[in-house]
Coordinates of C-alpha atoms and ligand atoms in Angstrom, one line a residue:
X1 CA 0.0 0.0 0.0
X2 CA 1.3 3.7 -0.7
X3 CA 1.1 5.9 2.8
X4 CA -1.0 8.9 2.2
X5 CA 0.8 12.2 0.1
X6 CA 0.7 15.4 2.0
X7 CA 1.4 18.0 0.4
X8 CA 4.7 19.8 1.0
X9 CA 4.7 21.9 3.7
X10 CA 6.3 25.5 2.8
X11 CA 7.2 26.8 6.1
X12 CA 9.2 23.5 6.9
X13 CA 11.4 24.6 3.7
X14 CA 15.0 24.5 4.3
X15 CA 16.8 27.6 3.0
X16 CA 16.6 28.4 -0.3
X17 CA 19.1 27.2 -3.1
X18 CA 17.4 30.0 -5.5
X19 CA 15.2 32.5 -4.9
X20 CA 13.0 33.8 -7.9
X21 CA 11.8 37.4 -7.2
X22 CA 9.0 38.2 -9.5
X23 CA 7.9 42.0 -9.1
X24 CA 4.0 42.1 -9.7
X25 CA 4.4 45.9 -9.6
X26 CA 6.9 46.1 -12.8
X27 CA 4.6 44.3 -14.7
X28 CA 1.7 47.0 -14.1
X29 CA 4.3 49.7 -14.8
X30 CA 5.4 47.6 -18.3
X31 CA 1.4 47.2 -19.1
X32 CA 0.4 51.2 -18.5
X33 CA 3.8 52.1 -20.8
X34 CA 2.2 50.2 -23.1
X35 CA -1.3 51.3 -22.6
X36 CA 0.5 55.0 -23.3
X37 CA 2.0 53.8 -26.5
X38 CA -0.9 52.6 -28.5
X39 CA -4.4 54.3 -28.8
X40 CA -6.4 51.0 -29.0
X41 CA -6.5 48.2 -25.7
X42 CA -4.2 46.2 -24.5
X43 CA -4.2 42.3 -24.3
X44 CA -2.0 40.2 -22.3
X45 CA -0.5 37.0 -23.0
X46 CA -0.5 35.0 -20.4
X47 CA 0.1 31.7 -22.3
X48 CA 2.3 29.0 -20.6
X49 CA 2.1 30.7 -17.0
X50 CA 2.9 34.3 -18.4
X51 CA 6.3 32.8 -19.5
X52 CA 6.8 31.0 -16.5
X53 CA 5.9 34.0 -14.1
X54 CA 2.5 32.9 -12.9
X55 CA -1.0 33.2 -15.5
X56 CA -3.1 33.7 -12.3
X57 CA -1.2 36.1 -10.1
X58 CA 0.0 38.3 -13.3
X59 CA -3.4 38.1 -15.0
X60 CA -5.5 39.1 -11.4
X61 CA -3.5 42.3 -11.3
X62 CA -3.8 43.5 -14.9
X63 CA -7.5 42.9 -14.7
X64 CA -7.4 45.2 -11.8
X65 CA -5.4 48.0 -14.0
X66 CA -8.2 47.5 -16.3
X67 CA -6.9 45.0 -18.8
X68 CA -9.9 43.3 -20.2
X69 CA -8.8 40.3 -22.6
X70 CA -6.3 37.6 -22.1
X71 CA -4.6 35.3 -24.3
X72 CA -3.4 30.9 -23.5
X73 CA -2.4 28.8 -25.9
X74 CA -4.1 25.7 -24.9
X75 CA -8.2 25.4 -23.8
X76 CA -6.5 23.8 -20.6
X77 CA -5.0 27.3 -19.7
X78 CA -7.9 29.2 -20.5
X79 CA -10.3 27.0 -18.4
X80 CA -7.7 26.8 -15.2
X81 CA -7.9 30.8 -15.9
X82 CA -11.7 31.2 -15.8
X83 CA -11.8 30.3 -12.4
X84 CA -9.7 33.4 -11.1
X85 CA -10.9 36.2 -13.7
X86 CA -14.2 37.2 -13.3
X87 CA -16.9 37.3 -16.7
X88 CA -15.6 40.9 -17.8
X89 CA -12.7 39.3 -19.1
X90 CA -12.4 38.0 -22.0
X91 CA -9.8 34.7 -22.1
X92 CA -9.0 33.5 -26.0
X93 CA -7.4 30.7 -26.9
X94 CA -4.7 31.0 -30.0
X95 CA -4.1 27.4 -31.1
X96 CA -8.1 27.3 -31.6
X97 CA -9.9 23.9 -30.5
X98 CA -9.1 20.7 -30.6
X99 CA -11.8 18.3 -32.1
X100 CA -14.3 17.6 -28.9
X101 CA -13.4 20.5 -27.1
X102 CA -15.8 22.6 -28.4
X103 CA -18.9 22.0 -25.8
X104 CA -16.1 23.1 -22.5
X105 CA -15.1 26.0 -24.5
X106 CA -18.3 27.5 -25.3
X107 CA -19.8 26.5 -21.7
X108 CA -16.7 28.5 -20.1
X109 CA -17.1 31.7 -22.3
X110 CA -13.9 31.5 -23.8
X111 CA -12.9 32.7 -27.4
X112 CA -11.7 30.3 -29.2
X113 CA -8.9 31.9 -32.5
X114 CA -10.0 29.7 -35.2
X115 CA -7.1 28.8 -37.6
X116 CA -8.7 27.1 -40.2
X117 CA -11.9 26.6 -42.1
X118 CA -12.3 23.1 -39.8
X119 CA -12.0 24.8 -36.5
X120 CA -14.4 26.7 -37.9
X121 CA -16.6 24.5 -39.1
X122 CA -16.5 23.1 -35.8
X123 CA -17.3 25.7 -33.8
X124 CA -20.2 27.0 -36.1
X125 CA -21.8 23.8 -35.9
X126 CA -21.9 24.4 -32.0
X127 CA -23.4 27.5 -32.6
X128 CA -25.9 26.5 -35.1
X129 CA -27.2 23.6 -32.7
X130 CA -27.1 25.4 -29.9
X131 CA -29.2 28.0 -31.2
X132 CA -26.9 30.7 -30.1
X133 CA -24.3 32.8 -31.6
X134 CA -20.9 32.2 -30.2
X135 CA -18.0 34.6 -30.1
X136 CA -14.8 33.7 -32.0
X137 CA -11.2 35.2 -33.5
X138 CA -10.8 34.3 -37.3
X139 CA -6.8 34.1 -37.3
X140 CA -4.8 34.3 -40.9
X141 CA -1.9 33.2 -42.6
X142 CA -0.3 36.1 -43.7
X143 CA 3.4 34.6 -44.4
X144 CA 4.2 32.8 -41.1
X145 CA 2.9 29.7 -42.4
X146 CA 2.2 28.4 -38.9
X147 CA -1.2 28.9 -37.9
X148 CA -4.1 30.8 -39.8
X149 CA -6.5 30.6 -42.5
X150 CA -4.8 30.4 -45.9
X151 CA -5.3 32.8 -48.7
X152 CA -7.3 30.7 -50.9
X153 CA -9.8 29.8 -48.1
X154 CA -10.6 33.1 -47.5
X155 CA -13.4 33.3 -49.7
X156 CA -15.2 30.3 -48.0
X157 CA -14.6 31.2 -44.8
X158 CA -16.3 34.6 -45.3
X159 CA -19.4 32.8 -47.3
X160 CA -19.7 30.5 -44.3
X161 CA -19.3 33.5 -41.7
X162 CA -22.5 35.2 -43.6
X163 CA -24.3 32.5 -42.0
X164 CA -24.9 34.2 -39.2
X165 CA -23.9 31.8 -36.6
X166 CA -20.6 33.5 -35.3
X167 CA -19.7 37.0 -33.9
X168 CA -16.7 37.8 -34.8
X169 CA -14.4 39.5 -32.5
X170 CA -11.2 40.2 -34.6
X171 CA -10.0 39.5 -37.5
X172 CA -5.6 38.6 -36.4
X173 CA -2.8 37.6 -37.6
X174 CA 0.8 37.2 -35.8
X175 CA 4.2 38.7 -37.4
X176 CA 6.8 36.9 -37.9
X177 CA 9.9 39.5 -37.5
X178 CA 8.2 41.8 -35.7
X179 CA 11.9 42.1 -33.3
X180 CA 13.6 43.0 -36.4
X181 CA 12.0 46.4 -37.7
X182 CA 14.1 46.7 -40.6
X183 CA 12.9 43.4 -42.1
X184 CA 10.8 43.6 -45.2
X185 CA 8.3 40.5 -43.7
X186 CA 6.7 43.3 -41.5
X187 CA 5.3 45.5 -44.3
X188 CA 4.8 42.2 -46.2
X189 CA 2.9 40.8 -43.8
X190 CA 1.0 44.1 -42.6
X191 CA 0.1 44.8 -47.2
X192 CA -1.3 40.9 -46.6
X193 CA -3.7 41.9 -44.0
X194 CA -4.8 44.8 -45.5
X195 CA -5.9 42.3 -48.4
X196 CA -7.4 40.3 -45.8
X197 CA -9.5 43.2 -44.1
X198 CA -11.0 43.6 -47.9
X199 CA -12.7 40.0 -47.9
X200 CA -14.1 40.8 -44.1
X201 CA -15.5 44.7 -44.3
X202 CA -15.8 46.4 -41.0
X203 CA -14.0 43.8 -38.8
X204 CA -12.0 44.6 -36.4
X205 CA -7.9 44.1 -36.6
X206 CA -6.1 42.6 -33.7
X207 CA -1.9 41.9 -35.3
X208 CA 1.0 43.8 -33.3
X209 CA 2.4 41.0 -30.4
X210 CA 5.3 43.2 -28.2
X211 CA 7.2 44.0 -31.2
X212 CA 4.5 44.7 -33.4
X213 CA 3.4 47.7 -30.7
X214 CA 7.0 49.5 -31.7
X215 CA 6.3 48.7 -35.7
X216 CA 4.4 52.1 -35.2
X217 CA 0.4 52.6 -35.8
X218 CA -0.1 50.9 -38.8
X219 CA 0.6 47.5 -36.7
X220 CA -1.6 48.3 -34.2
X221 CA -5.6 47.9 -35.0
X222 CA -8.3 47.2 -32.9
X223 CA -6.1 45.7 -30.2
X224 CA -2.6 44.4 -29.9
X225 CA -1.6 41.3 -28.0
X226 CA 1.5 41.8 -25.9
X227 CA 4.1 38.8 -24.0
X228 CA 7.7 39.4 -23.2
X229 CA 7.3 43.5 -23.1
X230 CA 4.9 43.3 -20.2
X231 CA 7.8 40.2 -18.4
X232 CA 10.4 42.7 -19.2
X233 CA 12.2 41.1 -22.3
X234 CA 13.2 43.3 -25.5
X235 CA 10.3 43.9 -27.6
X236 CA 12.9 44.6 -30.2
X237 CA 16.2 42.8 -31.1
X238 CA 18.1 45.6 -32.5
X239 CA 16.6 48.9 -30.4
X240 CA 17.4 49.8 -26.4
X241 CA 14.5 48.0 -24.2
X242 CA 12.1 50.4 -23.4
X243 CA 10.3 47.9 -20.7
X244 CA 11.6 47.1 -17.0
X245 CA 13.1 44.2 -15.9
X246 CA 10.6 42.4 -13.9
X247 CA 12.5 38.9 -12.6
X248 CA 15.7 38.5 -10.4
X249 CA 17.3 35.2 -9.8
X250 CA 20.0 34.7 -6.8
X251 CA 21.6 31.3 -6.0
X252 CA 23.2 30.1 -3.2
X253 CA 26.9 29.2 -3.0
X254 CA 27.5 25.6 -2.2
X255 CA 31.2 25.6 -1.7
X256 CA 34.4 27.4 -2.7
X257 CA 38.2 26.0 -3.7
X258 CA 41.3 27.4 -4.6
X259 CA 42.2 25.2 -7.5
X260 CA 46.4 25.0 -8.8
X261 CA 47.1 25.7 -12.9
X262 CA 46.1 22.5 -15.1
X263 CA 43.1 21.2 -12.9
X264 CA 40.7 20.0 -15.2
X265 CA 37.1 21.6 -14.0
X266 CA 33.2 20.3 -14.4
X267 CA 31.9 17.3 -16.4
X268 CA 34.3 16.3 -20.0
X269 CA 37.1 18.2 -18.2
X270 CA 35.7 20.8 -20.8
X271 CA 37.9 23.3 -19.0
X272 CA 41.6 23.5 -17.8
X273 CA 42.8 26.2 -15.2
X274 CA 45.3 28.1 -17.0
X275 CA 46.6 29.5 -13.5
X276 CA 45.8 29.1 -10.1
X277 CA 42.2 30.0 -9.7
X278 CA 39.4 30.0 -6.9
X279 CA 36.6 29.1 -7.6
X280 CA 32.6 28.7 -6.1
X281 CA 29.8 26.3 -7.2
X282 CA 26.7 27.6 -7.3
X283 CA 23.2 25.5 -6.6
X284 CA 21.5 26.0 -10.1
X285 CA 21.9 24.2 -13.4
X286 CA 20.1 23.2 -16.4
X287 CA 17.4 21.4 -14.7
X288 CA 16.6 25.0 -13.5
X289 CA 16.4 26.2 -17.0
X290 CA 20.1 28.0 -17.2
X291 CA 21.1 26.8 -20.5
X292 CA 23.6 24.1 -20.7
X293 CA 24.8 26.6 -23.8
X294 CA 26.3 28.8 -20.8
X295 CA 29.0 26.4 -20.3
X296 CA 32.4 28.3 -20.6
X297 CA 30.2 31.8 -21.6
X298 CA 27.5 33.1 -19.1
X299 CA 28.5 34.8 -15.7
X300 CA 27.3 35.2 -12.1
X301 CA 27.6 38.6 -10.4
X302 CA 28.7 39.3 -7.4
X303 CA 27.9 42.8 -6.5
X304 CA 29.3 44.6 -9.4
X305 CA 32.0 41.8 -10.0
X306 CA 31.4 39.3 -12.9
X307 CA 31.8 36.1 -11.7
X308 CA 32.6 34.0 -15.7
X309 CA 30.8 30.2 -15.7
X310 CA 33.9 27.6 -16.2
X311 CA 33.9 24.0 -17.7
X312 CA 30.1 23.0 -18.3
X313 CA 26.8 24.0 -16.9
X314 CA 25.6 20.5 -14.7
X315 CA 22.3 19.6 -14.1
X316 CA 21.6 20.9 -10.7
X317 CA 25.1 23.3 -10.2
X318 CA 27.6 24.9 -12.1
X319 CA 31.1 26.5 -11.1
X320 CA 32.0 29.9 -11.8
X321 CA 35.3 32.0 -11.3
X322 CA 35.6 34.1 -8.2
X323 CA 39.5 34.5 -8.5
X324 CA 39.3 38.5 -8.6
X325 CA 37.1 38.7 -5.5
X326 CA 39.4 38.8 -2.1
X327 CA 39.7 35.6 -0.6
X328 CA 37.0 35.4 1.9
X329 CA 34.7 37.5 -0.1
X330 CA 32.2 34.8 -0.6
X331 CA 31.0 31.9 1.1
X332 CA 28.9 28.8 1.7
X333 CA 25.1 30.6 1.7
X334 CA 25.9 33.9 0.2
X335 CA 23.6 34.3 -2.8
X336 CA 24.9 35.7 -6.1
X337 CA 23.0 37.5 -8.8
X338 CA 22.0 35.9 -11.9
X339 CA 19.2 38.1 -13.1
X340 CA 18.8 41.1 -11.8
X341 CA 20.5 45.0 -12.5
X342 CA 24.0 43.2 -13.7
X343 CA 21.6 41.2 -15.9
X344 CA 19.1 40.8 -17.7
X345 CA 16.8 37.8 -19.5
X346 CA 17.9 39.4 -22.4
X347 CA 21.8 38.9 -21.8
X348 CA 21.2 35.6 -20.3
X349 CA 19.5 34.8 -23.4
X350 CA 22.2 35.9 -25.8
X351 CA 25.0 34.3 -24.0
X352 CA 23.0 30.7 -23.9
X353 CA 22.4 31.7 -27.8
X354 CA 18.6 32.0 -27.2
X355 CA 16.1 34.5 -26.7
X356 CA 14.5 36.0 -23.6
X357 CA 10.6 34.2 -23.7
X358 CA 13.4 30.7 -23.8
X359 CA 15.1 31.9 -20.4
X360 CA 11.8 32.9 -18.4
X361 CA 9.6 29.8 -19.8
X362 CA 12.4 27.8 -18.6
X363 CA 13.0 28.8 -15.6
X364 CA 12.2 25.8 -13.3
X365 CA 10.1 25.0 -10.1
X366 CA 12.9 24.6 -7.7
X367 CA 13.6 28.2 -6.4
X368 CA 12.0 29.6 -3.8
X369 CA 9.6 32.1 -5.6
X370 CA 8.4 35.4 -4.0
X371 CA 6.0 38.2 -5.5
X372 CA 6.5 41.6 -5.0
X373 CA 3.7 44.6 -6.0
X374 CA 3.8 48.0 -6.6
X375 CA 5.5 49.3 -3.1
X376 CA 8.2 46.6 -3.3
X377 CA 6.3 44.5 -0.1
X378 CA 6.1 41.0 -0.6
X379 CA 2.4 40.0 -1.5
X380 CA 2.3 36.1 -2.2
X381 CA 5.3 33.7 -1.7
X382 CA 5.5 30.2 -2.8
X383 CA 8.4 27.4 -3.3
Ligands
PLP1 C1 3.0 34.4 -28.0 C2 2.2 35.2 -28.9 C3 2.0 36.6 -28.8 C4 2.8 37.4 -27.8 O1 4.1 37.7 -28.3 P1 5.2 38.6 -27.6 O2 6.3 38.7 -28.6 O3 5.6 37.9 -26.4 O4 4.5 39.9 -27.3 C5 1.1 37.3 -29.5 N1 0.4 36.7 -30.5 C6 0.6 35.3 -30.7 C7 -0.2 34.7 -31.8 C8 1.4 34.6 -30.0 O5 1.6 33.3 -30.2

């Protein structure tokens, strides 16, 4: 027989090996800079836990600042959702249903984006059994070829809309380079809406994700959908990053050595001392989400000092070189910076050869994680 599971007791934690502070606050302050940029609302994408930050915590306080509609990938996400935002939200699901969802959906109010004439085939046939007209986001391909109604099923797709069984929301569609404002996708992409907007007179337009908001008006519409600008990440590859940073990481110190030239360092022996170095290992690795493609590149920081990562990133700790702090300068306990002002997701990110929504989707369950809103007090922690 297995003895009962209780669950884990957060009080009786030990101390933390990591601890994730996610500042609630910065987030608001990211989502009303946004607000201030575009003349139309604001969604927010909350999809996979608001990369990784927490879909119920993040999406409760924008709804507060007013934010009205919220996008998940997955029905899942949207119907865990509806149980903490109240019915003046509006929660919409991007990958569209999956064949048998379509009863849950409808029951829970949510919108599904329907991204092809089956999914909407489906979801009229709902409607017209149902005998009521049920809400929905007609998405389109307009050169990411990932999800969206194509070109030549435009035309059917409006002759079945006529129908009268749907009410259509918006008519979207997701860039594919929005980061990169100099490439020529973006207009491409924004002409093949416009062409789109013909063959479905008077809908609305919701396009622009984060980097579509800094595209400039024309992006914009009805609505714009925004992720890693309200987390704190780049909205734009090649421009400074007009958002806050909204995550800090610090990791414990497990232990510290003074190490002569020619010892061979972490798993492979990847990496030989070239002089006598000291060094710490630090309690986080790859099972934590920092990249195994830090090994030999990323840093720690120790006040201002950039601590480099030596030999390879491990599973659950890495080692990284402390030979310019004085000797005793760091210890068993003390907790160096990861993220935070040294920083950022965005210089993780590059280091590990990645991008910014990689790093905070990955960041994993084991650090101690505490909330902070607008005055910097603690509001909700968790491990
Ligand atoms: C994830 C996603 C967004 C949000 O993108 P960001 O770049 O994080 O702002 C918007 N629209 C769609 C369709 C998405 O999949």
């Amino acid at each position: 027989m297995l003895g009962s599971v209780s669950a884990f007791d957060a009080a009786k934690a030990g101390p933390p090996s990591g601890v994730l502070t996610i500042d609630i606050g910065v987030i608001r302050d990211n989502y009303a800079r946004l607000c201030a940029t575009v003349a139309c609302p604001v969604a927010a994408v909350v999809k996979a836990d608001a990369y990784g930050l927490g879909a119920g915590i993040v999406a409760r306080a924008l709804s507060a600042d007013g934010c009205r509609d919220f996008f998940v990938a997955h029905l899942d996400e949207a119907l865990r959702l509806r149980q903490t935002l109240g019915p003046e939200n509006r929660l919409y699901v991007l990958n569209g249903i999956l064949p048998g969802g379509e009863e849950m959906c409808a029951a829970a109010h949510i919108v599904p984006v329907l991204n092809s004439p089956e999914q909407l085939g489906r979801w009229s046939a709902l409607a017209e059994a149902s005998g009521r007209k049920l809400p929905a986001v007609l998405q389109f391909d307009t050169g990411m070829s990932r999800l969206g109604i194509a070109p030549e099923d435009r035309a059917g797709v409006a002759a079945s809309l006529a129908a009268g069984h749907l009410d259509l929301l918006f008519v979207m569609s997701h860039l594919a380079s929005a980061d990169a404002a100099a490439n020529a996708q973006n207009e491409a992409q924004r002409a093949e809406m416009a062409r789109v907007r013909e063959d479905f007179p008077g809908a609305a337009l919701c396009f622009a994700n984060s980097g579509g908001i800094f595209l400039g008006a024309p992006y914009h519409g009805a609505m714009v959908r925004s992720g890693i600008a309200l987390y704190g990440g780049a909205p734009m590859a090649d421009r400074p990053n007009p958002m806050s940073a909204v995550v800090r990481l610090e990791i414990a110190v497990i232990q510290t050595r003074t190490v002569p030239a020619g010892t061979l360092i972490g798993y492979g022996g990847a990496h030989v001392a070239q002089r006598p170095m000291r060094l710490a290992t630090l309690a986080v690795g790859y099972a934590d989400g920092l990249p195994r493609g830090l090994s030999d590149r990323g840093a720690a920081y120790w006040g201002n000092e950039r601590l480099p990562i030596v030999g390879r990133v491990s599973m659950d700790s890495m080692v990284v070189d402390i030979s310019a702090l004085a000797p005793d300068a760091l210890g068993a306990g003390d907790m160096v910076e990861i993220l935070g002002p040294h920083q950022s997701i965005d210089d993780l990110a590059r280091d590990a050869g990645t991008i910014s929504y990689e790093i905070l989707t990955g960041l994993g369950n084991r650090f101690a994680r505490r909330y902070r809103d607008m005055d910097g007090a603690t509001v909700s922690e968790a491990t």
